[in-house]
Short mmCIF file of C-alpha atoms in Angstrom, two decimals:
data_model
loop_
_atom_site.label_atom_id
_atom_site.label_comp_id
_atom_site.label_asym_id
_atom_site.label_seq_id
_atom_site.Cartn_x
_atom_site.Cartn_y
_atom_site.Cartn_z
CA MET A 1 -67.15 0.30 -31.44
CA GLY A 2 -70.22 0.31 -29.22
CA LEU A 3 -69.90 -0.55 -25.53
CA TRP A 4 -71.18 -4.13 -25.92
CA GLU A 5 -68.96 -4.76 -28.95
CA LYS A 6 -65.99 -3.49 -26.93
CA LYS A 7 -66.80 -6.05 -24.22
CA ARG A 8 -67.10 -8.85 -26.76
CA CYS A 9 -63.85 -7.75 -28.41
CA ARG A 10 -62.10 -7.66 -25.03
CA ASN A 11 -63.23 -11.24 -24.33
CA PHE A 12 -61.95 -12.26 -27.77
CA PHE A 13 -58.50 -10.77 -27.13
CA ILE A 14 -58.32 -12.41 -23.69
CA TYR A 15 -59.13 -15.76 -25.35
CA ILE A 16 -56.33 -15.17 -27.89
CA ALA A 17 -53.85 -14.06 -25.23
CA GLU A 18 -54.54 -17.15 -23.09
CA MET A 19 -54.49 -19.55 -26.06
CA ASP A 20 -51.90 -22.28 -25.63
CA PHE A 21 -51.69 -24.55 -28.67
CA ASP A 22 -50.42 -27.40 -26.45
CA ASP A 23 -53.26 -27.11 -23.94
CA GLU A 24 -56.65 -28.04 -25.40
CA GLY A 25 -58.37 -26.58 -22.35
CA THR A 26 -57.52 -23.10 -23.59
CA TRP A 27 -59.18 -23.82 -26.95
CA LYS A 28 -62.57 -23.60 -25.19
CA GLY A 29 -64.31 -26.12 -27.39
CA ILE A 30 -62.93 -25.07 -30.77
CA ASP A 31 -60.41 -27.27 -32.58
CA VAL A 32 -58.14 -24.40 -33.59
CA ASN A 33 -56.04 -26.62 -35.82
CA SER A 34 -58.90 -27.60 -38.10
CA GLN A 35 -61.87 -25.30 -37.57
CA PRO A 36 -61.90 -22.06 -39.59
CA MET A 37 -61.24 -18.67 -38.00
CA SER A 38 -64.81 -17.65 -38.79
CA ASP A 39 -65.94 -20.14 -36.10
CA VAL A 40 -63.86 -18.27 -33.51
CA PHE A 41 -65.38 -14.94 -34.54
CA LYS A 42 -68.86 -16.52 -34.34
CA LYS A 43 -68.14 -17.78 -30.81
CA PHE A 44 -67.47 -14.21 -29.68
CA LYS A 45 -70.34 -12.79 -31.78
CA LEU A 46 -68.11 -10.09 -33.27
CA GLU A 47 -69.51 -7.62 -35.78
CA ASP A 48 -68.29 -7.50 -39.40
CA ASN A 49 -66.38 -4.23 -38.92
CA THR A 50 -64.57 -5.65 -35.91
CA ILE A 51 -63.66 -8.79 -37.85
CA ASP A 52 -62.42 -6.62 -40.73
CA PHE A 53 -60.22 -4.66 -38.32
CA ILE A 54 -58.82 -7.76 -36.60
CA GLY A 55 -58.16 -9.68 -39.81
CA HIS A 56 -56.60 -6.85 -41.80
CA ALA A 57 -55.13 -4.37 -39.32
CA VAL A 58 -54.02 -6.77 -36.57
CA ALA A 59 -53.42 -10.14 -38.21
CA LEU A 60 -52.35 -8.23 -41.35
CA PHE A 61 -53.99 -10.52 -43.90
CA ASN A 62 -54.32 -9.13 -47.44
CA ASN A 63 -57.65 -10.76 -48.19
CA ASP A 64 -60.46 -12.67 -46.49
CA GLN A 65 -59.28 -16.22 -47.26
CA TYR A 66 -58.07 -16.66 -43.69
CA LEU A 67 -61.70 -16.79 -42.52
CA ASP A 68 -62.10 -20.22 -44.12
CA GLU A 69 -58.70 -21.53 -43.12
CA PRO A 70 -57.73 -23.21 -39.82
CA ALA A 71 -57.87 -20.68 -36.99
CA SER A 72 -54.39 -21.45 -35.60
CA ASP A 73 -52.61 -19.35 -38.24
CA CYS A 74 -54.69 -16.23 -37.60
CA ILE A 75 -54.51 -16.71 -33.83
CA LYS A 76 -50.70 -16.89 -33.96
CA LYS A 77 -50.56 -13.67 -35.98
CA ILE A 78 -52.78 -11.86 -33.47
CA GLN A 79 -50.63 -13.22 -30.62
CA LEU A 80 -47.52 -11.90 -32.39
CA TYR A 81 -49.12 -8.45 -32.67
CA MET A 82 -50.10 -8.50 -28.98
CA ASP A 83 -46.69 -9.78 -27.85
CA SER A 84 -44.96 -7.09 -29.94
CA ILE A 85 -46.79 -4.21 -28.26
CA GLY A 86 -44.81 -2.82 -25.39
CA ARG A 87 -41.46 -4.36 -26.34
CA TYR A 88 -40.07 -1.11 -27.70
CA GLY A 89 -43.04 1.23 -27.30
CA ASP A 90 -46.81 1.01 -27.10
CA HIS A 91 -47.14 -0.18 -30.66
CA PRO A 92 -45.97 -3.40 -32.30
CA PHE A 93 -43.83 -2.02 -35.13
CA LEU A 94 -40.16 -1.22 -35.65
CA TYR A 95 -38.97 1.28 -38.21
CA PRO A 96 -35.28 1.96 -38.87
CA ILE A 97 -33.77 5.38 -38.20
CA TYR A 98 -32.69 6.94 -41.50
CA GLY A 99 -35.28 4.88 -43.33
CA LEU A 100 -35.74 1.43 -44.81
CA GLY A 101 -32.37 1.62 -46.57
CA GLY A 102 -30.95 0.68 -43.19
CA ILE A 103 -32.20 -2.86 -43.65
CA PRO A 104 -30.12 -3.81 -46.72
CA GLU A 105 -27.25 -1.85 -45.17
CA GLY A 106 -27.46 -4.10 -42.12
CA PHE A 107 -27.42 -7.21 -44.28
CA THR A 108 -24.41 -6.04 -46.31
CA ARG A 109 -22.52 -5.30 -43.08
CA PHE A 110 -23.39 -8.77 -41.83
CA CYS A 111 -22.26 -10.24 -45.17
CA ALA A 112 -18.95 -8.38 -45.00
CA ILE A 113 -18.30 -9.51 -41.42
CA HIS A 114 -18.69 -13.09 -42.64
CA GLY A 115 -16.20 -12.61 -45.48
CA GLY A 116 -18.59 -11.61 -48.25
CA THR A 117 -17.73 -9.04 -50.90
CA TYR A 118 -20.19 -6.39 -51.79
CA MET A 119 -20.31 -3.81 -54.56
CA LEU A 120 -22.33 -0.65 -54.25
CA ASN A 121 -23.98 1.13 -57.11
CA GLN A 122 -23.01 -1.57 -59.58
CA ASP A 123 -25.37 -2.29 -62.46
CA ILE A 124 -25.49 -5.85 -63.69
CA ASP A 125 -25.65 -6.23 -67.46
CA GLU A 126 -26.71 -9.86 -67.50
CA VAL A 127 -27.00 -13.11 -65.61
CA VAL A 128 -24.63 -15.67 -67.17
CA PHE A 129 -25.78 -19.25 -67.73
CA ASP A 130 -23.90 -22.39 -68.77
CA ALA A 131 -24.99 -24.67 -71.60
CA SER A 132 -27.35 -26.66 -69.37
CA GLY A 133 -29.21 -23.57 -68.19
CA LYS A 134 -27.59 -23.35 -64.78
CA VAL A 135 -26.32 -19.96 -63.59
CA GLU A 136 -22.60 -19.33 -63.70
CA GLY A 137 -22.60 -15.81 -62.33
CA VAL A 138 -23.33 -12.21 -63.23
CA LYS A 139 -21.69 -9.91 -65.74
CA ALA A 140 -20.99 -6.18 -65.50
CA GLY A 141 -19.21 -4.72 -68.49
CA ASP A 142 -16.50 -7.26 -69.27
CA LYS A 143 -16.17 -8.50 -65.70
CA ILE A 144 -17.88 -11.66 -64.52
CA ALA A 145 -18.50 -12.56 -60.87
CA LYS A 146 -18.88 -16.35 -60.72
CA ALA A 147 -21.25 -18.02 -58.29
CA PRO A 148 -22.96 -21.37 -57.72
CA LEU A 149 -26.27 -19.62 -57.24
CA VAL A 150 -27.71 -16.17 -57.81
CA ILE A 151 -30.47 -14.51 -55.80
CA CYS A 152 -31.93 -11.31 -57.18
CA ASP A 153 -35.05 -9.22 -57.41
CA PRO A 154 -37.07 -8.85 -60.63
CA SER A 155 -35.29 -5.68 -61.77
CA TYR A 156 -32.13 -7.66 -62.56
CA VAL A 157 -33.82 -10.11 -64.90
CA LYS A 158 -36.25 -7.90 -66.79
CA ASN A 159 -34.41 -8.59 -70.04
CA LEU A 160 -34.62 -12.38 -69.64
CA SER A 161 -37.86 -13.60 -71.14
CA GLY A 162 -39.91 -16.18 -69.33
CA MET A 163 -38.32 -15.62 -65.92
CA MET A 164 -41.17 -13.67 -64.43
CA GLN A 165 -44.81 -13.01 -64.92
CA THR A 166 -46.78 -9.98 -63.93
CA THR A 167 -49.98 -10.65 -62.03
CA LYS A 168 -51.17 -7.21 -61.08
CA LYS A 169 -50.30 -3.51 -60.96
CA LEU A 170 -49.43 -1.56 -57.85
CA MET A 171 -49.79 2.13 -57.15
CA ARG A 172 -47.81 4.30 -54.79
CA LYS A 173 -48.22 7.95 -53.99
CA ILE A 174 -45.51 9.59 -51.93
CA CYS A 175 -46.89 12.69 -50.22
CA ILE A 176 -44.95 15.41 -48.46
CA LEU A 177 -46.95 17.01 -45.68
CA SER A 178 -46.17 19.89 -43.35
CA HIS A 179 -48.31 18.39 -40.57
CA PRO A 180 -48.93 14.92 -39.11
CA ILE A 181 -51.91 13.02 -40.51
CA PRO A 182 -55.08 14.47 -38.94
CA ASN A 183 -56.89 12.42 -36.27
CA THR A 184 -53.91 10.16 -35.52
CA GLY A 185 -52.98 11.72 -32.19
CA ALA A 186 -50.30 13.93 -33.76
CA ASN A 187 -47.83 11.04 -33.63
CA ASP A 188 -44.56 11.31 -35.57
CA SER A 189 -45.23 8.07 -37.37
CA CYS A 190 -48.18 5.83 -37.99
CA GLN A 191 -49.51 3.04 -40.15
CA ILE A 192 -53.06 3.18 -41.48
CA ILE A 193 -54.59 0.09 -43.06
CA ILE A 194 -57.82 0.48 -45.02
CA PRO A 195 -59.52 -2.87 -45.62
CA GLN A 196 -61.29 -3.00 -48.97
CA LYS A 197 -64.75 -3.37 -47.40
CA GLN A 198 -64.27 -0.06 -45.59
CA THR A 199 -63.94 1.77 -48.92
CA GLY A 200 -67.34 0.52 -50.04
CA ARG A 201 -65.78 -0.95 -53.23
CA MET B 1 -46.32 8.10 -42.38
CA VAL B 2 -42.83 8.75 -41.03
CA SER B 3 -41.09 11.99 -40.12
CA SER B 4 -37.97 13.71 -38.83
CA SER B 5 -38.08 11.68 -35.61
CA HIS B 6 -36.86 8.79 -37.76
CA ALA B 7 -34.36 11.10 -39.48
CA ILE B 8 -35.83 10.58 -42.94
CA CYS B 9 -36.67 14.22 -43.60
CA VAL B 10 -36.12 17.68 -42.13
CA LYS B 11 -37.96 18.81 -39.03
CA GLY B 12 -41.39 20.12 -39.82
CA LEU B 13 -42.05 17.79 -42.73
CA TYR B 14 -43.84 14.43 -42.74
CA VAL B 15 -43.70 11.81 -45.49
CA ALA B 16 -46.75 9.66 -46.09
CA ILE B 17 -46.92 6.87 -48.64
CA VAL B 18 -50.30 5.69 -49.85
CA SER B 19 -50.13 2.38 -51.67
CA GLY B 20 -52.44 -0.29 -52.97
CA THR B 21 -53.11 -2.90 -55.59
CA ALA B 22 -54.85 -1.67 -58.74
CA GLU B 23 -58.33 -3.09 -59.07
CA THR B 24 -59.39 -1.30 -62.23
CA SER B 25 -57.51 -0.90 -65.46
CA SER B 26 -58.07 2.80 -65.83
CA ASP B 27 -57.37 5.63 -63.39
CA HIS B 28 -55.02 4.15 -60.85
CA GLU B 29 -54.35 7.42 -59.08
CA GLU B 30 -58.05 7.75 -58.30
CA GLU B 31 -58.04 4.30 -56.66
CA LEU B 32 -55.75 5.63 -53.94
CA GLN B 33 -58.14 8.47 -53.09
CA PRO B 34 -59.62 6.89 -49.90
CA GLY B 35 -56.14 6.85 -48.44
CA VAL B 36 -55.10 10.23 -49.83
CA ASP B 37 -58.27 11.79 -48.41
CA LEU B 38 -57.08 10.98 -44.89
CA LEU B 39 -53.94 13.06 -45.28
CA GLY B 40 -55.31 16.58 -45.22
CA GLU B 41 -53.31 19.22 -47.03
CA ILE B 42 -50.49 17.87 -49.20
CA GLU B 43 -47.47 20.03 -50.07
CA GLU B 44 -46.31 17.89 -52.93
CA SER B 45 -46.88 14.34 -54.13
CA PHE B 46 -45.28 11.83 -56.47
CA PHE B 47 -47.38 9.10 -58.02
CA TYR B 48 -46.30 6.00 -59.87
CA ALA B 49 -47.85 2.71 -60.95
CA GLU B 50 -45.74 -0.37 -61.55
CA ASP B 51 -46.10 -4.03 -62.43
CA PHE B 52 -45.94 -6.64 -59.70
CA TYR B 53 -43.74 -9.57 -60.73
CA ILE B 54 -43.54 -13.15 -59.50
CA PRO B 55 -40.95 -15.65 -60.70
CA THR B 56 -42.08 -18.39 -63.09
CA SER B 57 -39.97 -21.09 -61.47
CA ASP B 58 -38.60 -21.77 -57.98
CA GLY B 59 -35.02 -21.70 -59.27
CA SER B 60 -34.10 -25.21 -58.13
CA GLU B 61 -32.96 -26.22 -61.66
CA SER B 62 -31.26 -23.02 -62.83
CA ARG B 63 -30.02 -21.98 -59.35
CA LEU B 64 -31.29 -18.49 -60.20
CA PHE B 65 -33.64 -17.48 -57.37
CA ILE B 66 -35.81 -14.47 -58.04
CA THR B 67 -37.88 -12.74 -55.39
CA GLU B 68 -41.33 -11.35 -55.93
CA SER B 69 -41.70 -7.59 -56.29
CA TYR B 70 -42.42 -5.70 -53.07
CA ASP B 71 -46.17 -5.60 -52.62
CA PRO B 72 -48.05 -2.48 -51.55
CA THR B 73 -48.30 -3.42 -47.86
CA SER B 74 -46.42 -1.00 -45.65
CA HIS B 75 -44.82 -3.77 -43.63
CA PHE B 76 -42.51 -6.64 -44.45
CA GLU B 77 -44.73 -9.64 -43.63
CA SER B 78 -44.97 -10.74 -47.26
CA ALA B 79 -41.34 -9.88 -48.02
CA SER B 80 -40.22 -12.00 -45.05
CA ASP B 81 -42.37 -14.90 -46.26
CA ASP B 82 -40.75 -14.56 -49.70
CA VAL B 83 -37.27 -14.70 -48.14
CA LEU B 84 -38.26 -17.86 -46.24
CA ARG B 85 -39.61 -19.34 -49.47
CA ILE B 86 -36.31 -18.69 -51.26
CA TYR B 87 -34.34 -20.12 -48.32
CA GLU B 88 -36.32 -23.33 -48.59
CA SER B 89 -35.84 -23.47 -52.39
CA ILE B 90 -32.09 -23.06 -51.97
CA MET B 91 -31.49 -25.26 -48.93
CA GLY B 92 -34.17 -27.85 -49.52
CA GLU B 93 -35.66 -27.39 -46.05
CA PRO B 94 -37.38 -24.56 -44.18
CA LEU B 95 -35.37 -22.18 -42.01
CA ASP B 96 -35.56 -23.15 -38.35
CA LEU B 97 -36.14 -19.98 -36.38
CA THR B 98 -36.56 -21.62 -32.98
CA VAL B 99 -34.75 -19.59 -30.37
CA LEU B 100 -32.54 -21.87 -28.34
CA PRO B 101 -31.88 -20.99 -24.69
CA GLU B 102 -28.51 -19.37 -24.07
CA PRO B 103 -25.91 -21.86 -22.74
CA THR B 104 -25.32 -21.08 -19.08
CA ASP B 105 -21.90 -20.93 -17.49
CA GLU B 106 -21.10 -23.97 -15.38
#
């Protein structure tokens, strides 16, 4: 970012930090509840690359629709990012020790504390329905666990036709490195977001 | 990228995951190249492509609530939104996450 763009960006972030949705004075002439976010970017005369960075790497939007939508949503996401920095370190993210498996582990512990039963490593053969099409429970082998409702991820219902549709394909590449990612300050962990425009595609 | 400081691998190794949504129908692995190029030398890598699923109904009739597949973002923003969506389908109203002040001792 050039020096002048840095100044404009700094003014933008100060505006966001001081934004109070209950105090119209802080809106500085923009109706943040109805005007699109692109109007806010125009007010601060930010360059396209800066907007790309803010929208995708700070507000964490997956596409550019937010530019045409009311600014309040995007502003709240940027405020969340800014508020999260410094709470547990000079970055806004939390990552569990021992990996993401810690998250479902935490939920199952919470479930057990509240009297829930959980089964580990148990495949489900099918979801059981009654005659009217309402779920009755799940079946594993010849055992059925009955329930008034069932919540599951797509892998449990792949054999039931019509339950899901596929809208796109995803790709993942897990890479083992013997060094931290170059040019990231040799940190032990990092998140890199590449907005589509930056790939020239 | 995460490493031994989060106790997910031995000291000296770093694990980076490059992920994205396929935009072409042919060489998916090549589509990840802009991200892979940032990594420098790679000891070993594992690639897979998978379908992204969304449920066809909100489950209110069948009481079977299905989540969407995890998307390729490396954070849980979309997964959290999906959980909130399912909560609202089950309970009939959105989850109220307002933090109430702690009751003070009199």
